[in-house]
Amino acid sequence: MTPSADLRYLTGYDAKPLERLTCLVLPADGDPVLVVPALERAAALASPVGATGLEVAAWQETDDPYALVTELLPAAARTGTLAVDNRMWAEKVLALRTAVPDARQVLADPVLSALRMRKAPDEVQALRAAGQAVDRVHRRMGEWLRAGRTERQIGRDIAAAIVAEGHVSVDFVIVGSGPNGASPHHDLSDRLIEPGDPVVVDIGGTMESGYCSDSTRTYVAGHSPPDDFARYYEVLRTAQDRQCAYARPGVSAEALDAVGRDVITAAGYGKAFLHRTGHGIGMETHEEPYIVAGNHLVLEPGMAFSIEPGIYLPGRHGARIEDIVVCTDEGAERLNTTSRELTVLAG
Ligand code: ZN
Ligand code: ZN
């Protein structure tokens, strides 16, 4: 495992991915060793790694770190299966392949995803705190979002508030006004907000704990929105509400997707809901489980994911409503609780 959310999840060490090799060697049997460049040994020991008793092996600037990793591998792994984390840089994957030519490389994802997608109570609490922090930003939207300002100006204010309300970093700020709202992954532009524009605001950041927030609300600037917008926004709200009520252990990811899609399709907007319902969230904003057609995965208590249906009319406007939910024993708890009613910000 090289620096990644997987490494942080396993060790607590939030190492930066850099050219020098940092690598947790984790045999199926036996004790793990964290290989670090000598100049990062102090940083590794200052992290939660220091208190765990995990062995830290430092390599000097002129050493070959891949030779050190090879020495630490059990003999069986050198000719057996070597799993590498999904976010390992290609140059490191290939260097490992050269250093251990007889091992079969596979992705560590099946092992790590199974652990990470079932959140323990302290992880749920960390996600709850992240949800509350981003909700505080949404509650302040009227301070910044108004006609006559650009998406970029508004986005800058939102980014500052994401940090001010408790995150350590801003992961993304989408302000999609008018026609830009029809592009789900629009970010910011210099478009001036006009009175009556629907505006999709999708924002998230990372907390000190390493856990992420992600919430979307669609606002209207200035005065009432176009008629058809108000109509399909209500369709969207019904779909999202139904999905949040339906989410529970025992339900499959694809069935949860279908529950919202059916509502939107019945109202005639099926083609305008052009993405999956949601994604898991934890130490990364997008992780398993994915709430999408074709995913037979059955939800379990502790799984946390977004429910974010959207309706997008190219060239005109769009809307999305997104909450993070966590499966409890009987249902799902929404971790975002700001109003989902169509909100006209007076400005
Ligand atoms: Zn989002
Ligand atoms: Zn999302």
CSV table of C-alpha atoms and ligand atoms in Angstrom, one decimal:
chain,number,residue,atom,x,y,z
A,1,MET,CA,0.0,0.0,0.0
A,2,THR,CA,1.4,3.4,-1.0
A,3,PRO,CA,0.1,6.8,0.2
A,4,SER,CA,-3.7,6.7,-0.3
A,5,ALA,CA,-7.0,6.6,1.5
A,6,ASP,CA,-6.3,2.9,1.9
A,7,LEU,CA,-3.0,3.5,3.7
A,8,ARG,CA,-4.6,6.1,5.9
A,9,TYR,CA,-7.5,3.8,6.7
A,10,LEU,CA,-5.2,1.0,7.8
A,11,THR,CA,-2.5,3.0,9.6
A,12,GLY,CA,-3.8,6.5,10.3
A,13,TYR,CA,-0.8,7.9,8.4
A,14,ASP,CA,-1.9,10.6,5.9
A,15,ALA,CA,1.2,10.4,3.8
A,16,LYS,CA,1.6,12.5,0.7
A,17,PRO,CA,2.0,10.6,-2.5
A,18,LEU,CA,5.5,11.6,-3.8
A,19,GLU,CA,8.2,10.2,-6.0
A,20,ARG,CA,10.1,8.6,-3.1
A,21,LEU,CA,8.6,5.2,-2.1
A,22,THR,CA,6.5,5.0,1.1
A,23,CYS,CA,5.0,1.5,1.2
A,24,LEU,CA,3.2,-0.6,3.8
A,25,VAL,CA,4.2,-4.2,3.3
A,26,LEU,CA,1.3,-6.3,4.7
A,27,PRO,CA,1.8,-10.0,4.5
A,28,ALA,CA,-1.3,-12.3,4.7
A,29,ASP,CA,0.5,-13.9,7.7
A,30,GLY,CA,3.0,-12.1,9.9
A,31,ASP,CA,3.7,-8.5,10.9
A,32,PRO,CA,3.4,-5.5,8.6
A,33,VAL,CA,6.3,-3.1,8.0
A,34,LEU,CA,6.0,0.5,6.9
A,35,VAL,CA,8.8,1.3,4.5
A,36,VAL,CA,9.6,5.1,4.4
A,37,PRO,CA,12.2,7.4,3.0
A,38,ALA,CA,14.6,8.4,5.9
A,39,LEU,CA,13.6,12.0,5.6
A,40,GLU,CA,9.9,11.1,6.3
A,41,ARG,CA,10.6,8.7,9.2
A,42,ALA,CA,9.8,11.4,11.8
A,43,ALA,CA,6.6,12.4,10.0
A,44,ALA,CA,5.5,8.8,9.9
A,45,LEU,CA,6.2,8.3,13.6
A,46,ALA,CA,4.4,11.6,14.5
A,47,SER,CA,1.3,10.2,12.9
A,48,PRO,CA,-0.9,7.6,14.6
A,49,VAL,CA,1.6,5.0,13.3
A,50,GLY,CA,3.9,6.0,16.2
A,51,ALA,CA,1.5,4.7,18.8
A,52,THR,CA,0.6,1.5,17.1
A,53,GLY,CA,4.0,-0.2,17.4
A,54,LEU,CA,4.1,-0.8,13.7
A,55,GLU,CA,7.7,-1.4,12.6
A,56,VAL,CA,9.0,1.4,10.4
A,57,ALA,CA,11.9,0.7,8.1
A,58,ALA,CA,13.7,3.7,6.6
A,59,TRP,CA,15.7,3.7,3.4
A,60,GLN,CA,18.5,6.2,2.7
A,61,GLU,CA,18.5,8.5,-0.2
A,62,THR,CA,20.8,6.2,-2.3
A,63,ASP,CA,19.3,2.9,-1.3
A,64,ASP,CA,17.0,0.9,-3.6
A,65,PRO,CA,13.6,1.0,-1.7
A,66,TYR,CA,12.2,-1.8,-4.0
A,67,ALA,CA,15.0,-4.1,-2.9
A,68,LEU,CA,14.0,-3.4,0.7
A,69,VAL,CA,10.3,-4.1,0.0
A,70,THR,CA,11.3,-7.4,-1.8
A,71,GLU,CA,13.4,-8.5,1.3
A,72,LEU,CA,10.4,-7.9,3.5
A,73,LEU,CA,8.1,-10.0,1.4
A,74,PRO,CA,7.4,-13.5,2.6
A,75,ALA,CA,9.1,-16.0,0.3
A,76,ALA,CA,5.6,-17.3,-0.8
A,77,ALA,CA,4.6,-13.8,-2.0
A,78,ARG,CA,7.7,-13.5,-4.2
A,79,THR,CA,6.3,-16.3,-6.4
A,80,GLY,CA,2.7,-15.9,-5.4
A,81,THR,CA,0.1,-13.2,-5.4
A,82,LEU,CA,1.0,-9.6,-4.6
A,83,ALA,CA,-1.9,-7.2,-4.2
A,84,VAL,CA,-1.2,-3.5,-4.8
A,85,ASP,CA,-3.5,-0.7,-3.8
A,86,ASN,CA,-5.7,0.8,-6.5
A,87,ARG,CA,-4.2,4.3,-6.2
A,88,MET,CA,-0.6,3.2,-6.5
A,89,TRP,CA,1.2,5.2,-9.1
A,90,ALA,CA,2.0,3.3,-12.3
A,91,GLU,CA,5.8,3.9,-11.9
A,92,LYS,CA,5.7,2.2,-8.5
A,93,VAL,CA,3.5,-0.7,-9.8
A,94,LEU,CA,6.0,-1.3,-12.6
A,95,ALA,CA,9.1,-0.9,-10.4
A,96,LEU,CA,7.6,-3.6,-8.1
A,97,ARG,CA,6.9,-5.8,-11.0
A,98,THR,CA,10.6,-5.5,-12.0
A,99,ALA,CA,11.7,-6.2,-8.5
A,100,VAL,CA,9.5,-9.2,-7.9
A,101,PRO,CA,9.1,-10.6,-11.4
A,102,ASP,CA,7.6,-13.9,-10.4
A,103,ALA,CA,4.7,-12.6,-8.4
A,104,ARG,CA,1.3,-12.1,-9.9
A,105,GLN,CA,0.1,-8.6,-9.3
A,106,VAL,CA,-3.6,-8.1,-8.5
A,107,LEU,CA,-5.6,-5.1,-7.1
A,108,ALA,CA,-6.1,-4.9,-3.3
A,109,ASP,CA,-9.5,-3.4,-3.9
A,110,PRO,CA,-11.6,-6.5,-3.1
A,111,VAL,CA,-10.1,-6.7,0.4
A,112,LEU,CA,-9.9,-3.0,1.1
A,113,SER,CA,-13.4,-2.1,-0.2
A,114,ALA,CA,-15.0,-4.8,1.8
A,115,LEU,CA,-13.5,-3.3,4.9
A,116,ARG,CA,-14.0,0.4,4.0
A,117,MET,CA,-17.6,0.2,2.8
A,118,ARG,CA,-18.9,-1.1,6.2
A,119,LYS,CA,-18.4,1.8,8.5
A,120,ALA,CA,-17.8,1.3,12.2
A,121,PRO,CA,-19.7,3.6,14.6
A,122,ASP,CA,-16.8,6.0,15.0
A,123,GLU,CA,-16.6,6.3,11.2
A,124,VAL,CA,-20.3,7.0,11.0
A,125,GLN,CA,-19.9,9.7,13.7
A,126,ALA,CA,-17.1,11.2,11.6
A,127,LEU,CA,-19.3,11.3,8.5
A,128,ARG,CA,-22.1,12.8,10.6
A,129,ALA,CA,-19.8,15.6,11.7
A,130,ALA,CA,-18.8,16.2,8.1
A,131,GLY,CA,-22.5,16.3,7.1
A,132,GLN,CA,-23.2,18.9,9.7
A,133,ALA,CA,-20.2,21.0,8.6
A,134,VAL,CA,-21.3,21.1,5.0
A,135,ASP,CA,-24.9,21.7,6.1
A,136,ARG,CA,-23.8,24.8,7.9
A,137,VAL,CA,-22.3,26.1,4.6
A,138,HIS,CA,-25.6,25.4,2.7
A,139,ARG,CA,-27.6,27.2,5.5
A,140,ARG,CA,-25.5,30.3,4.8
A,141,MET,CA,-26.0,30.2,1.0
A,142,GLY,CA,-28.2,33.4,1.0
A,143,GLU,CA,-25.1,35.4,2.1
A,144,TRP,CA,-23.4,34.8,-1.3
A,145,LEU,CA,-25.8,33.5,-3.9
A,146,ARG,CA,-27.7,36.3,-5.7
A,147,ALA,CA,-28.3,37.7,-9.1
A,148,GLY,CA,-25.6,39.9,-10.4
A,149,ARG,CA,-22.7,37.9,-9.1
A,150,THR,CA,-20.7,35.3,-11.0
A,151,GLU,CA,-20.5,31.6,-10.2
A,152,ARG,CA,-16.8,32.1,-9.6
A,153,GLN,CA,-17.4,34.9,-7.0
A,154,ILE,CA,-20.0,32.8,-5.2
A,155,GLY,CA,-17.8,29.7,-5.4
A,156,ARG,CA,-14.9,31.5,-3.8
A,157,ASP,CA,-17.1,32.5,-0.8
A,158,ILE,CA,-18.4,29.0,-0.5
A,159,ALA,CA,-14.9,27.5,-0.5
A,160,ALA,CA,-13.8,29.9,2.3
A,161,ALA,CA,-17.0,28.9,4.3
A,162,ILE,CA,-16.3,25.1,3.7
A,163,VAL,CA,-13.0,25.6,5.7
A,164,ALA,CA,-14.5,28.1,8.2
A,165,GLU,CA,-17.3,25.6,9.0
A,166,GLY,CA,-14.9,22.9,10.1
A,167,HIS,CA,-13.3,21.2,7.1
A,168,VAL,CA,-9.5,21.1,6.6
A,169,SER,CA,-9.7,21.2,2.8
A,170,VAL,CA,-12.1,22.0,0.0
A,171,ASP,CA,-12.7,19.0,-2.3
A,172,PHE,CA,-15.0,20.6,-4.9
A,173,VAL,CA,-17.4,23.5,-5.4
A,174,ILE,CA,-19.9,23.3,-8.2
A,175,VAL,CA,-22.1,26.3,-8.8
A,176,GLY,CA,-24.2,25.5,-12.0
A,177,SER,CA,-26.4,28.4,-12.8
A,178,GLY,CA,-29.1,28.4,-15.5
A,179,PRO,CA,-27.9,26.3,-18.5
A,180,ASN,CA,-24.7,25.3,-16.6
A,181,GLY,CA,-27.0,23.5,-14.1
A,182,ALA,CA,-27.7,20.9,-16.9
A,183,SER,CA,-24.0,19.8,-16.7
A,184,PRO,CA,-23.7,17.6,-13.6
A,185,HIS,CA,-20.0,18.1,-13.2
A,186,HIS,CA,-19.8,21.8,-14.2
A,187,ASP,CA,-17.6,23.6,-11.7
A,188,LEU,CA,-17.4,27.4,-11.8
A,189,SER,CA,-17.6,29.9,-14.6
A,190,ASP,CA,-17.7,33.7,-15.0
A,191,ARG,CA,-21.4,33.5,-15.9
A,192,LEU,CA,-23.5,36.2,-14.2
A,193,ILE,CA,-26.4,34.8,-12.2
A,194,GLU,CA,-29.7,36.2,-13.6
A,195,PRO,CA,-32.9,36.7,-11.6
A,196,GLY,CA,-35.0,33.5,-11.6
A,197,ASP,CA,-32.0,31.3,-12.5
A,198,PRO,CA,-32.1,27.8,-10.9
A,199,VAL,CA,-28.6,27.2,-9.4
A,200,VAL,CA,-27.2,23.7,-8.6
A,201,VAL,CA,-24.8,24.0,-5.7
A,202,ASP,CA,-22.8,20.7,-5.0
A,203,ILE,CA,-20.1,21.1,-2.4
A,204,GLY,CA,-17.8,19.0,-0.2
A,205,GLY,CA,-14.6,18.9,1.8
A,206,THR,CA,-12.5,16.7,4.0
A,207,MET,CA,-12.5,16.9,7.8
A,208,GLU,CA,-9.5,16.5,10.1
A,209,SER,CA,-10.7,13.0,10.7
A,210,GLY,CA,-10.1,12.2,7.0
A,211,TYR,CA,-13.8,11.7,6.3
A,212,CYS,CA,-15.5,13.7,3.5
A,213,SER,CA,-18.7,15.6,3.0
A,214,ASP,CA,-20.8,16.0,-0.1
A,215,SER,CA,-24.2,17.7,-0.4
A,216,THR,CA,-26.2,19.3,-3.2
A,217,ARG,CA,-29.0,21.7,-3.0
A,218,THR,CA,-30.7,23.5,-5.9
A,219,TYR,CA,-31.6,27.1,-5.3
A,220,VAL,CA,-33.3,29.8,-7.2
A,221,ALA,CA,-31.8,33.3,-7.4
A,222,GLY,CA,-33.9,36.4,-7.0
A,223,HIS,CA,-37.5,35.6,-7.9
A,224,SER,CA,-39.6,32.6,-9.0
A,225,PRO,CA,-38.1,30.1,-11.4
A,226,PRO,CA,-39.5,29.1,-14.8
A,227,ASP,CA,-42.8,27.1,-14.5
A,228,ASP,CA,-41.5,23.9,-15.9
A,229,PHE,CA,-38.6,24.0,-13.5
A,230,ALA,CA,-40.7,24.2,-10.4
A,231,ARG,CA,-42.7,21.3,-11.8
A,232,TYR,CA,-39.8,18.9,-12.4
A,233,TYR,CA,-38.1,20.0,-9.2
A,234,GLU,CA,-41.1,18.5,-7.3
A,235,VAL,CA,-40.7,15.3,-9.3
A,236,LEU,CA,-37.1,15.2,-8.3
A,237,ARG,CA,-37.9,15.9,-4.6
A,238,THR,CA,-40.4,13.0,-4.6
A,239,ALA,CA,-37.9,10.6,-6.2
A,240,GLN,CA,-35.1,11.5,-3.7
A,241,ASP,CA,-37.5,11.3,-0.7
A,242,ARG,CA,-38.7,7.9,-1.9
A,243,GLN,CA,-35.1,6.6,-2.3
A,244,CYS,CA,-34.1,7.8,1.2
A,245,ALA,CA,-37.2,6.1,2.7
A,246,TYR,CA,-36.5,2.9,0.7
A,247,ALA,CA,-32.8,2.6,1.6
A,248,ARG,CA,-32.2,-0.1,4.2
A,249,PRO,CA,-30.3,-3.3,4.8
A,250,GLY,CA,-31.4,-6.1,2.5
A,251,VAL,CA,-32.2,-3.8,-0.4
A,252,SER,CA,-29.9,-4.0,-3.4
A,253,ALA,CA,-28.0,-1.0,-4.8
A,254,GLU,CA,-29.7,-1.4,-8.2
A,255,ALA,CA,-33.2,-1.6,-6.6
A,256,LEU,CA,-32.5,1.6,-4.7
A,257,ASP,CA,-31.4,3.3,-8.0
A,258,ALA,CA,-34.6,2.0,-9.7
A,259,VAL,CA,-37.0,3.4,-7.0
A,260,GLY,CA,-36.0,7.0,-7.9
A,261,ARG,CA,-35.5,6.4,-11.6
A,262,ASP,CA,-39.1,5.0,-11.9
A,263,VAL,CA,-40.6,8.2,-10.4
A,264,ILE,CA,-38.6,10.4,-12.7
A,265,THR,CA,-39.3,8.2,-15.8
A,266,ALA,CA,-43.0,8.1,-15.1
A,267,ALA,CA,-43.1,11.9,-15.1
A,268,GLY,CA,-41.4,11.9,-18.5
A,269,TYR,CA,-37.9,12.9,-17.5
A,270,GLY,CA,-36.2,9.5,-17.5
A,271,LYS,CA,-33.6,10.5,-20.2
A,272,ALA,CA,-32.8,13.7,-18.2
A,273,PHE,CA,-31.6,11.6,-15.2
A,274,LEU,CA,-28.3,10.7,-16.9
A,275,HIS,CA,-26.2,9.4,-14.0
A,276,ARG,CA,-26.3,6.8,-11.3
A,277,THR,CA,-28.2,7.5,-8.1
A,278,GLY,CA,-25.1,7.7,-5.9
A,279,HIS,CA,-21.7,6.6,-4.6
A,280,GLY,CA,-20.2,5.4,-1.3
A,281,ILE,CA,-18.4,8.0,0.8
A,282,GLY,CA,-15.8,7.8,3.6
A,283,MET,CA,-12.1,8.7,3.4
A,284,GLU,CA,-12.8,9.3,-0.3
A,285,THR,CA,-15.7,11.2,-1.7
A,286,HIS,CA,-16.4,8.4,-4.3
A,287,GLU,CA,-15.9,4.8,-3.1
A,288,GLU,CA,-18.0,1.7,-2.9
A,289,PRO,CA,-20.9,1.0,-2.8
A,290,TYR,CA,-22.1,2.5,-6.1
A,291,ILE,CA,-25.8,2.9,-6.3
A,292,VAL,CA,-26.3,2.0,-9.9
A,293,ALA,CA,-28.2,-0.3,-12.2
A,294,GLY,CA,-26.4,-3.7,-12.5
A,295,ASN,CA,-24.9,-3.5,-9.0
A,296,HIS,CA,-26.5,-6.5,-7.2
A,297,LEU,CA,-24.7,-5.6,-3.9
A,298,VAL,CA,-27.1,-5.9,-1.0
A,299,LEU,CA,-26.9,-3.0,1.5
A,300,GLU,CA,-25.8,-3.6,5.0
A,301,PRO,CA,-25.8,-1.6,8.3
A,302,GLY,CA,-22.9,0.8,8.3
A,303,MET,CA,-22.8,1.4,4.5
A,304,ALA,CA,-22.7,5.1,3.7
A,305,PHE,CA,-23.5,6.6,0.3
A,306,SER,CA,-25.1,9.5,-1.5
A,307,ILE,CA,-28.6,9.6,-2.8
A,308,GLU,CA,-28.5,12.3,-5.5
A,309,PRO,CA,-30.9,12.0,-8.4
A,310,GLY,CA,-30.9,14.8,-10.9
A,311,ILE,CA,-32.9,16.1,-13.9
A,312,TYR,CA,-30.9,18.0,-16.6
A,313,LEU,CA,-32.3,19.8,-19.5
A,314,PRO,CA,-29.4,20.8,-21.8
A,315,GLY,CA,-29.3,24.5,-22.8
A,316,ARG,CA,-31.9,25.4,-20.2
A,317,HIS,CA,-31.3,24.4,-16.5
A,318,GLY,CA,-31.1,21.4,-14.2
A,319,ALA,CA,-31.6,20.3,-10.6
A,320,ARG,CA,-30.0,17.8,-8.2
A,321,ILE,CA,-30.7,17.0,-4.6
A,322,GLU,CA,-28.1,15.1,-2.7
A,323,ASP,CA,-27.9,13.7,0.8
A,324,ILE,CA,-25.4,11.3,2.3
A,325,VAL,CA,-27.2,8.5,4.1
A,326,VAL,CA,-26.0,5.7,6.3
A,327,CYS,CA,-27.7,2.4,6.6
A,328,THR,CA,-28.8,1.7,10.2
A,329,ASP,CA,-30.3,-1.6,11.4
A,330,GLU,CA,-33.8,-0.8,10.2
A,331,GLY,CA,-33.5,2.0,7.6
A,332,ALA,CA,-31.2,4.8,6.6
A,333,GLU,CA,-30.2,8.0,8.5
A,334,ARG,CA,-29.8,11.1,6.4
A,335,LEU,CA,-26.6,12.9,7.4
A,336,ASN,CA,-27.6,16.1,5.5
A,337,THR,CA,-30.7,17.7,6.9
A,338,THR,CA,-31.0,21.2,5.3
A,339,SER,CA,-34.3,22.0,3.6
A,340,ARG,CA,-35.0,20.3,0.3
A,341,GLU,CA,-37.9,22.6,-0.6
A,342,LEU,CA,-37.3,24.8,-3.5
A,343,THR,CA,-35.7,27.8,-1.9
A,344,VAL,CA,-35.7,31.2,-3.6
A,345,LEU,CA,-32.8,33.3,-2.2
A,346,ALA,CA,-34.0,36.9,-2.1
A,347,GLY,CA,-30.5,38.4,-2.4
B,1,ZN,ZN,-22.1,16.0,-4.7
B,2,ZN,ZN,-22.0,12.9,-4.6
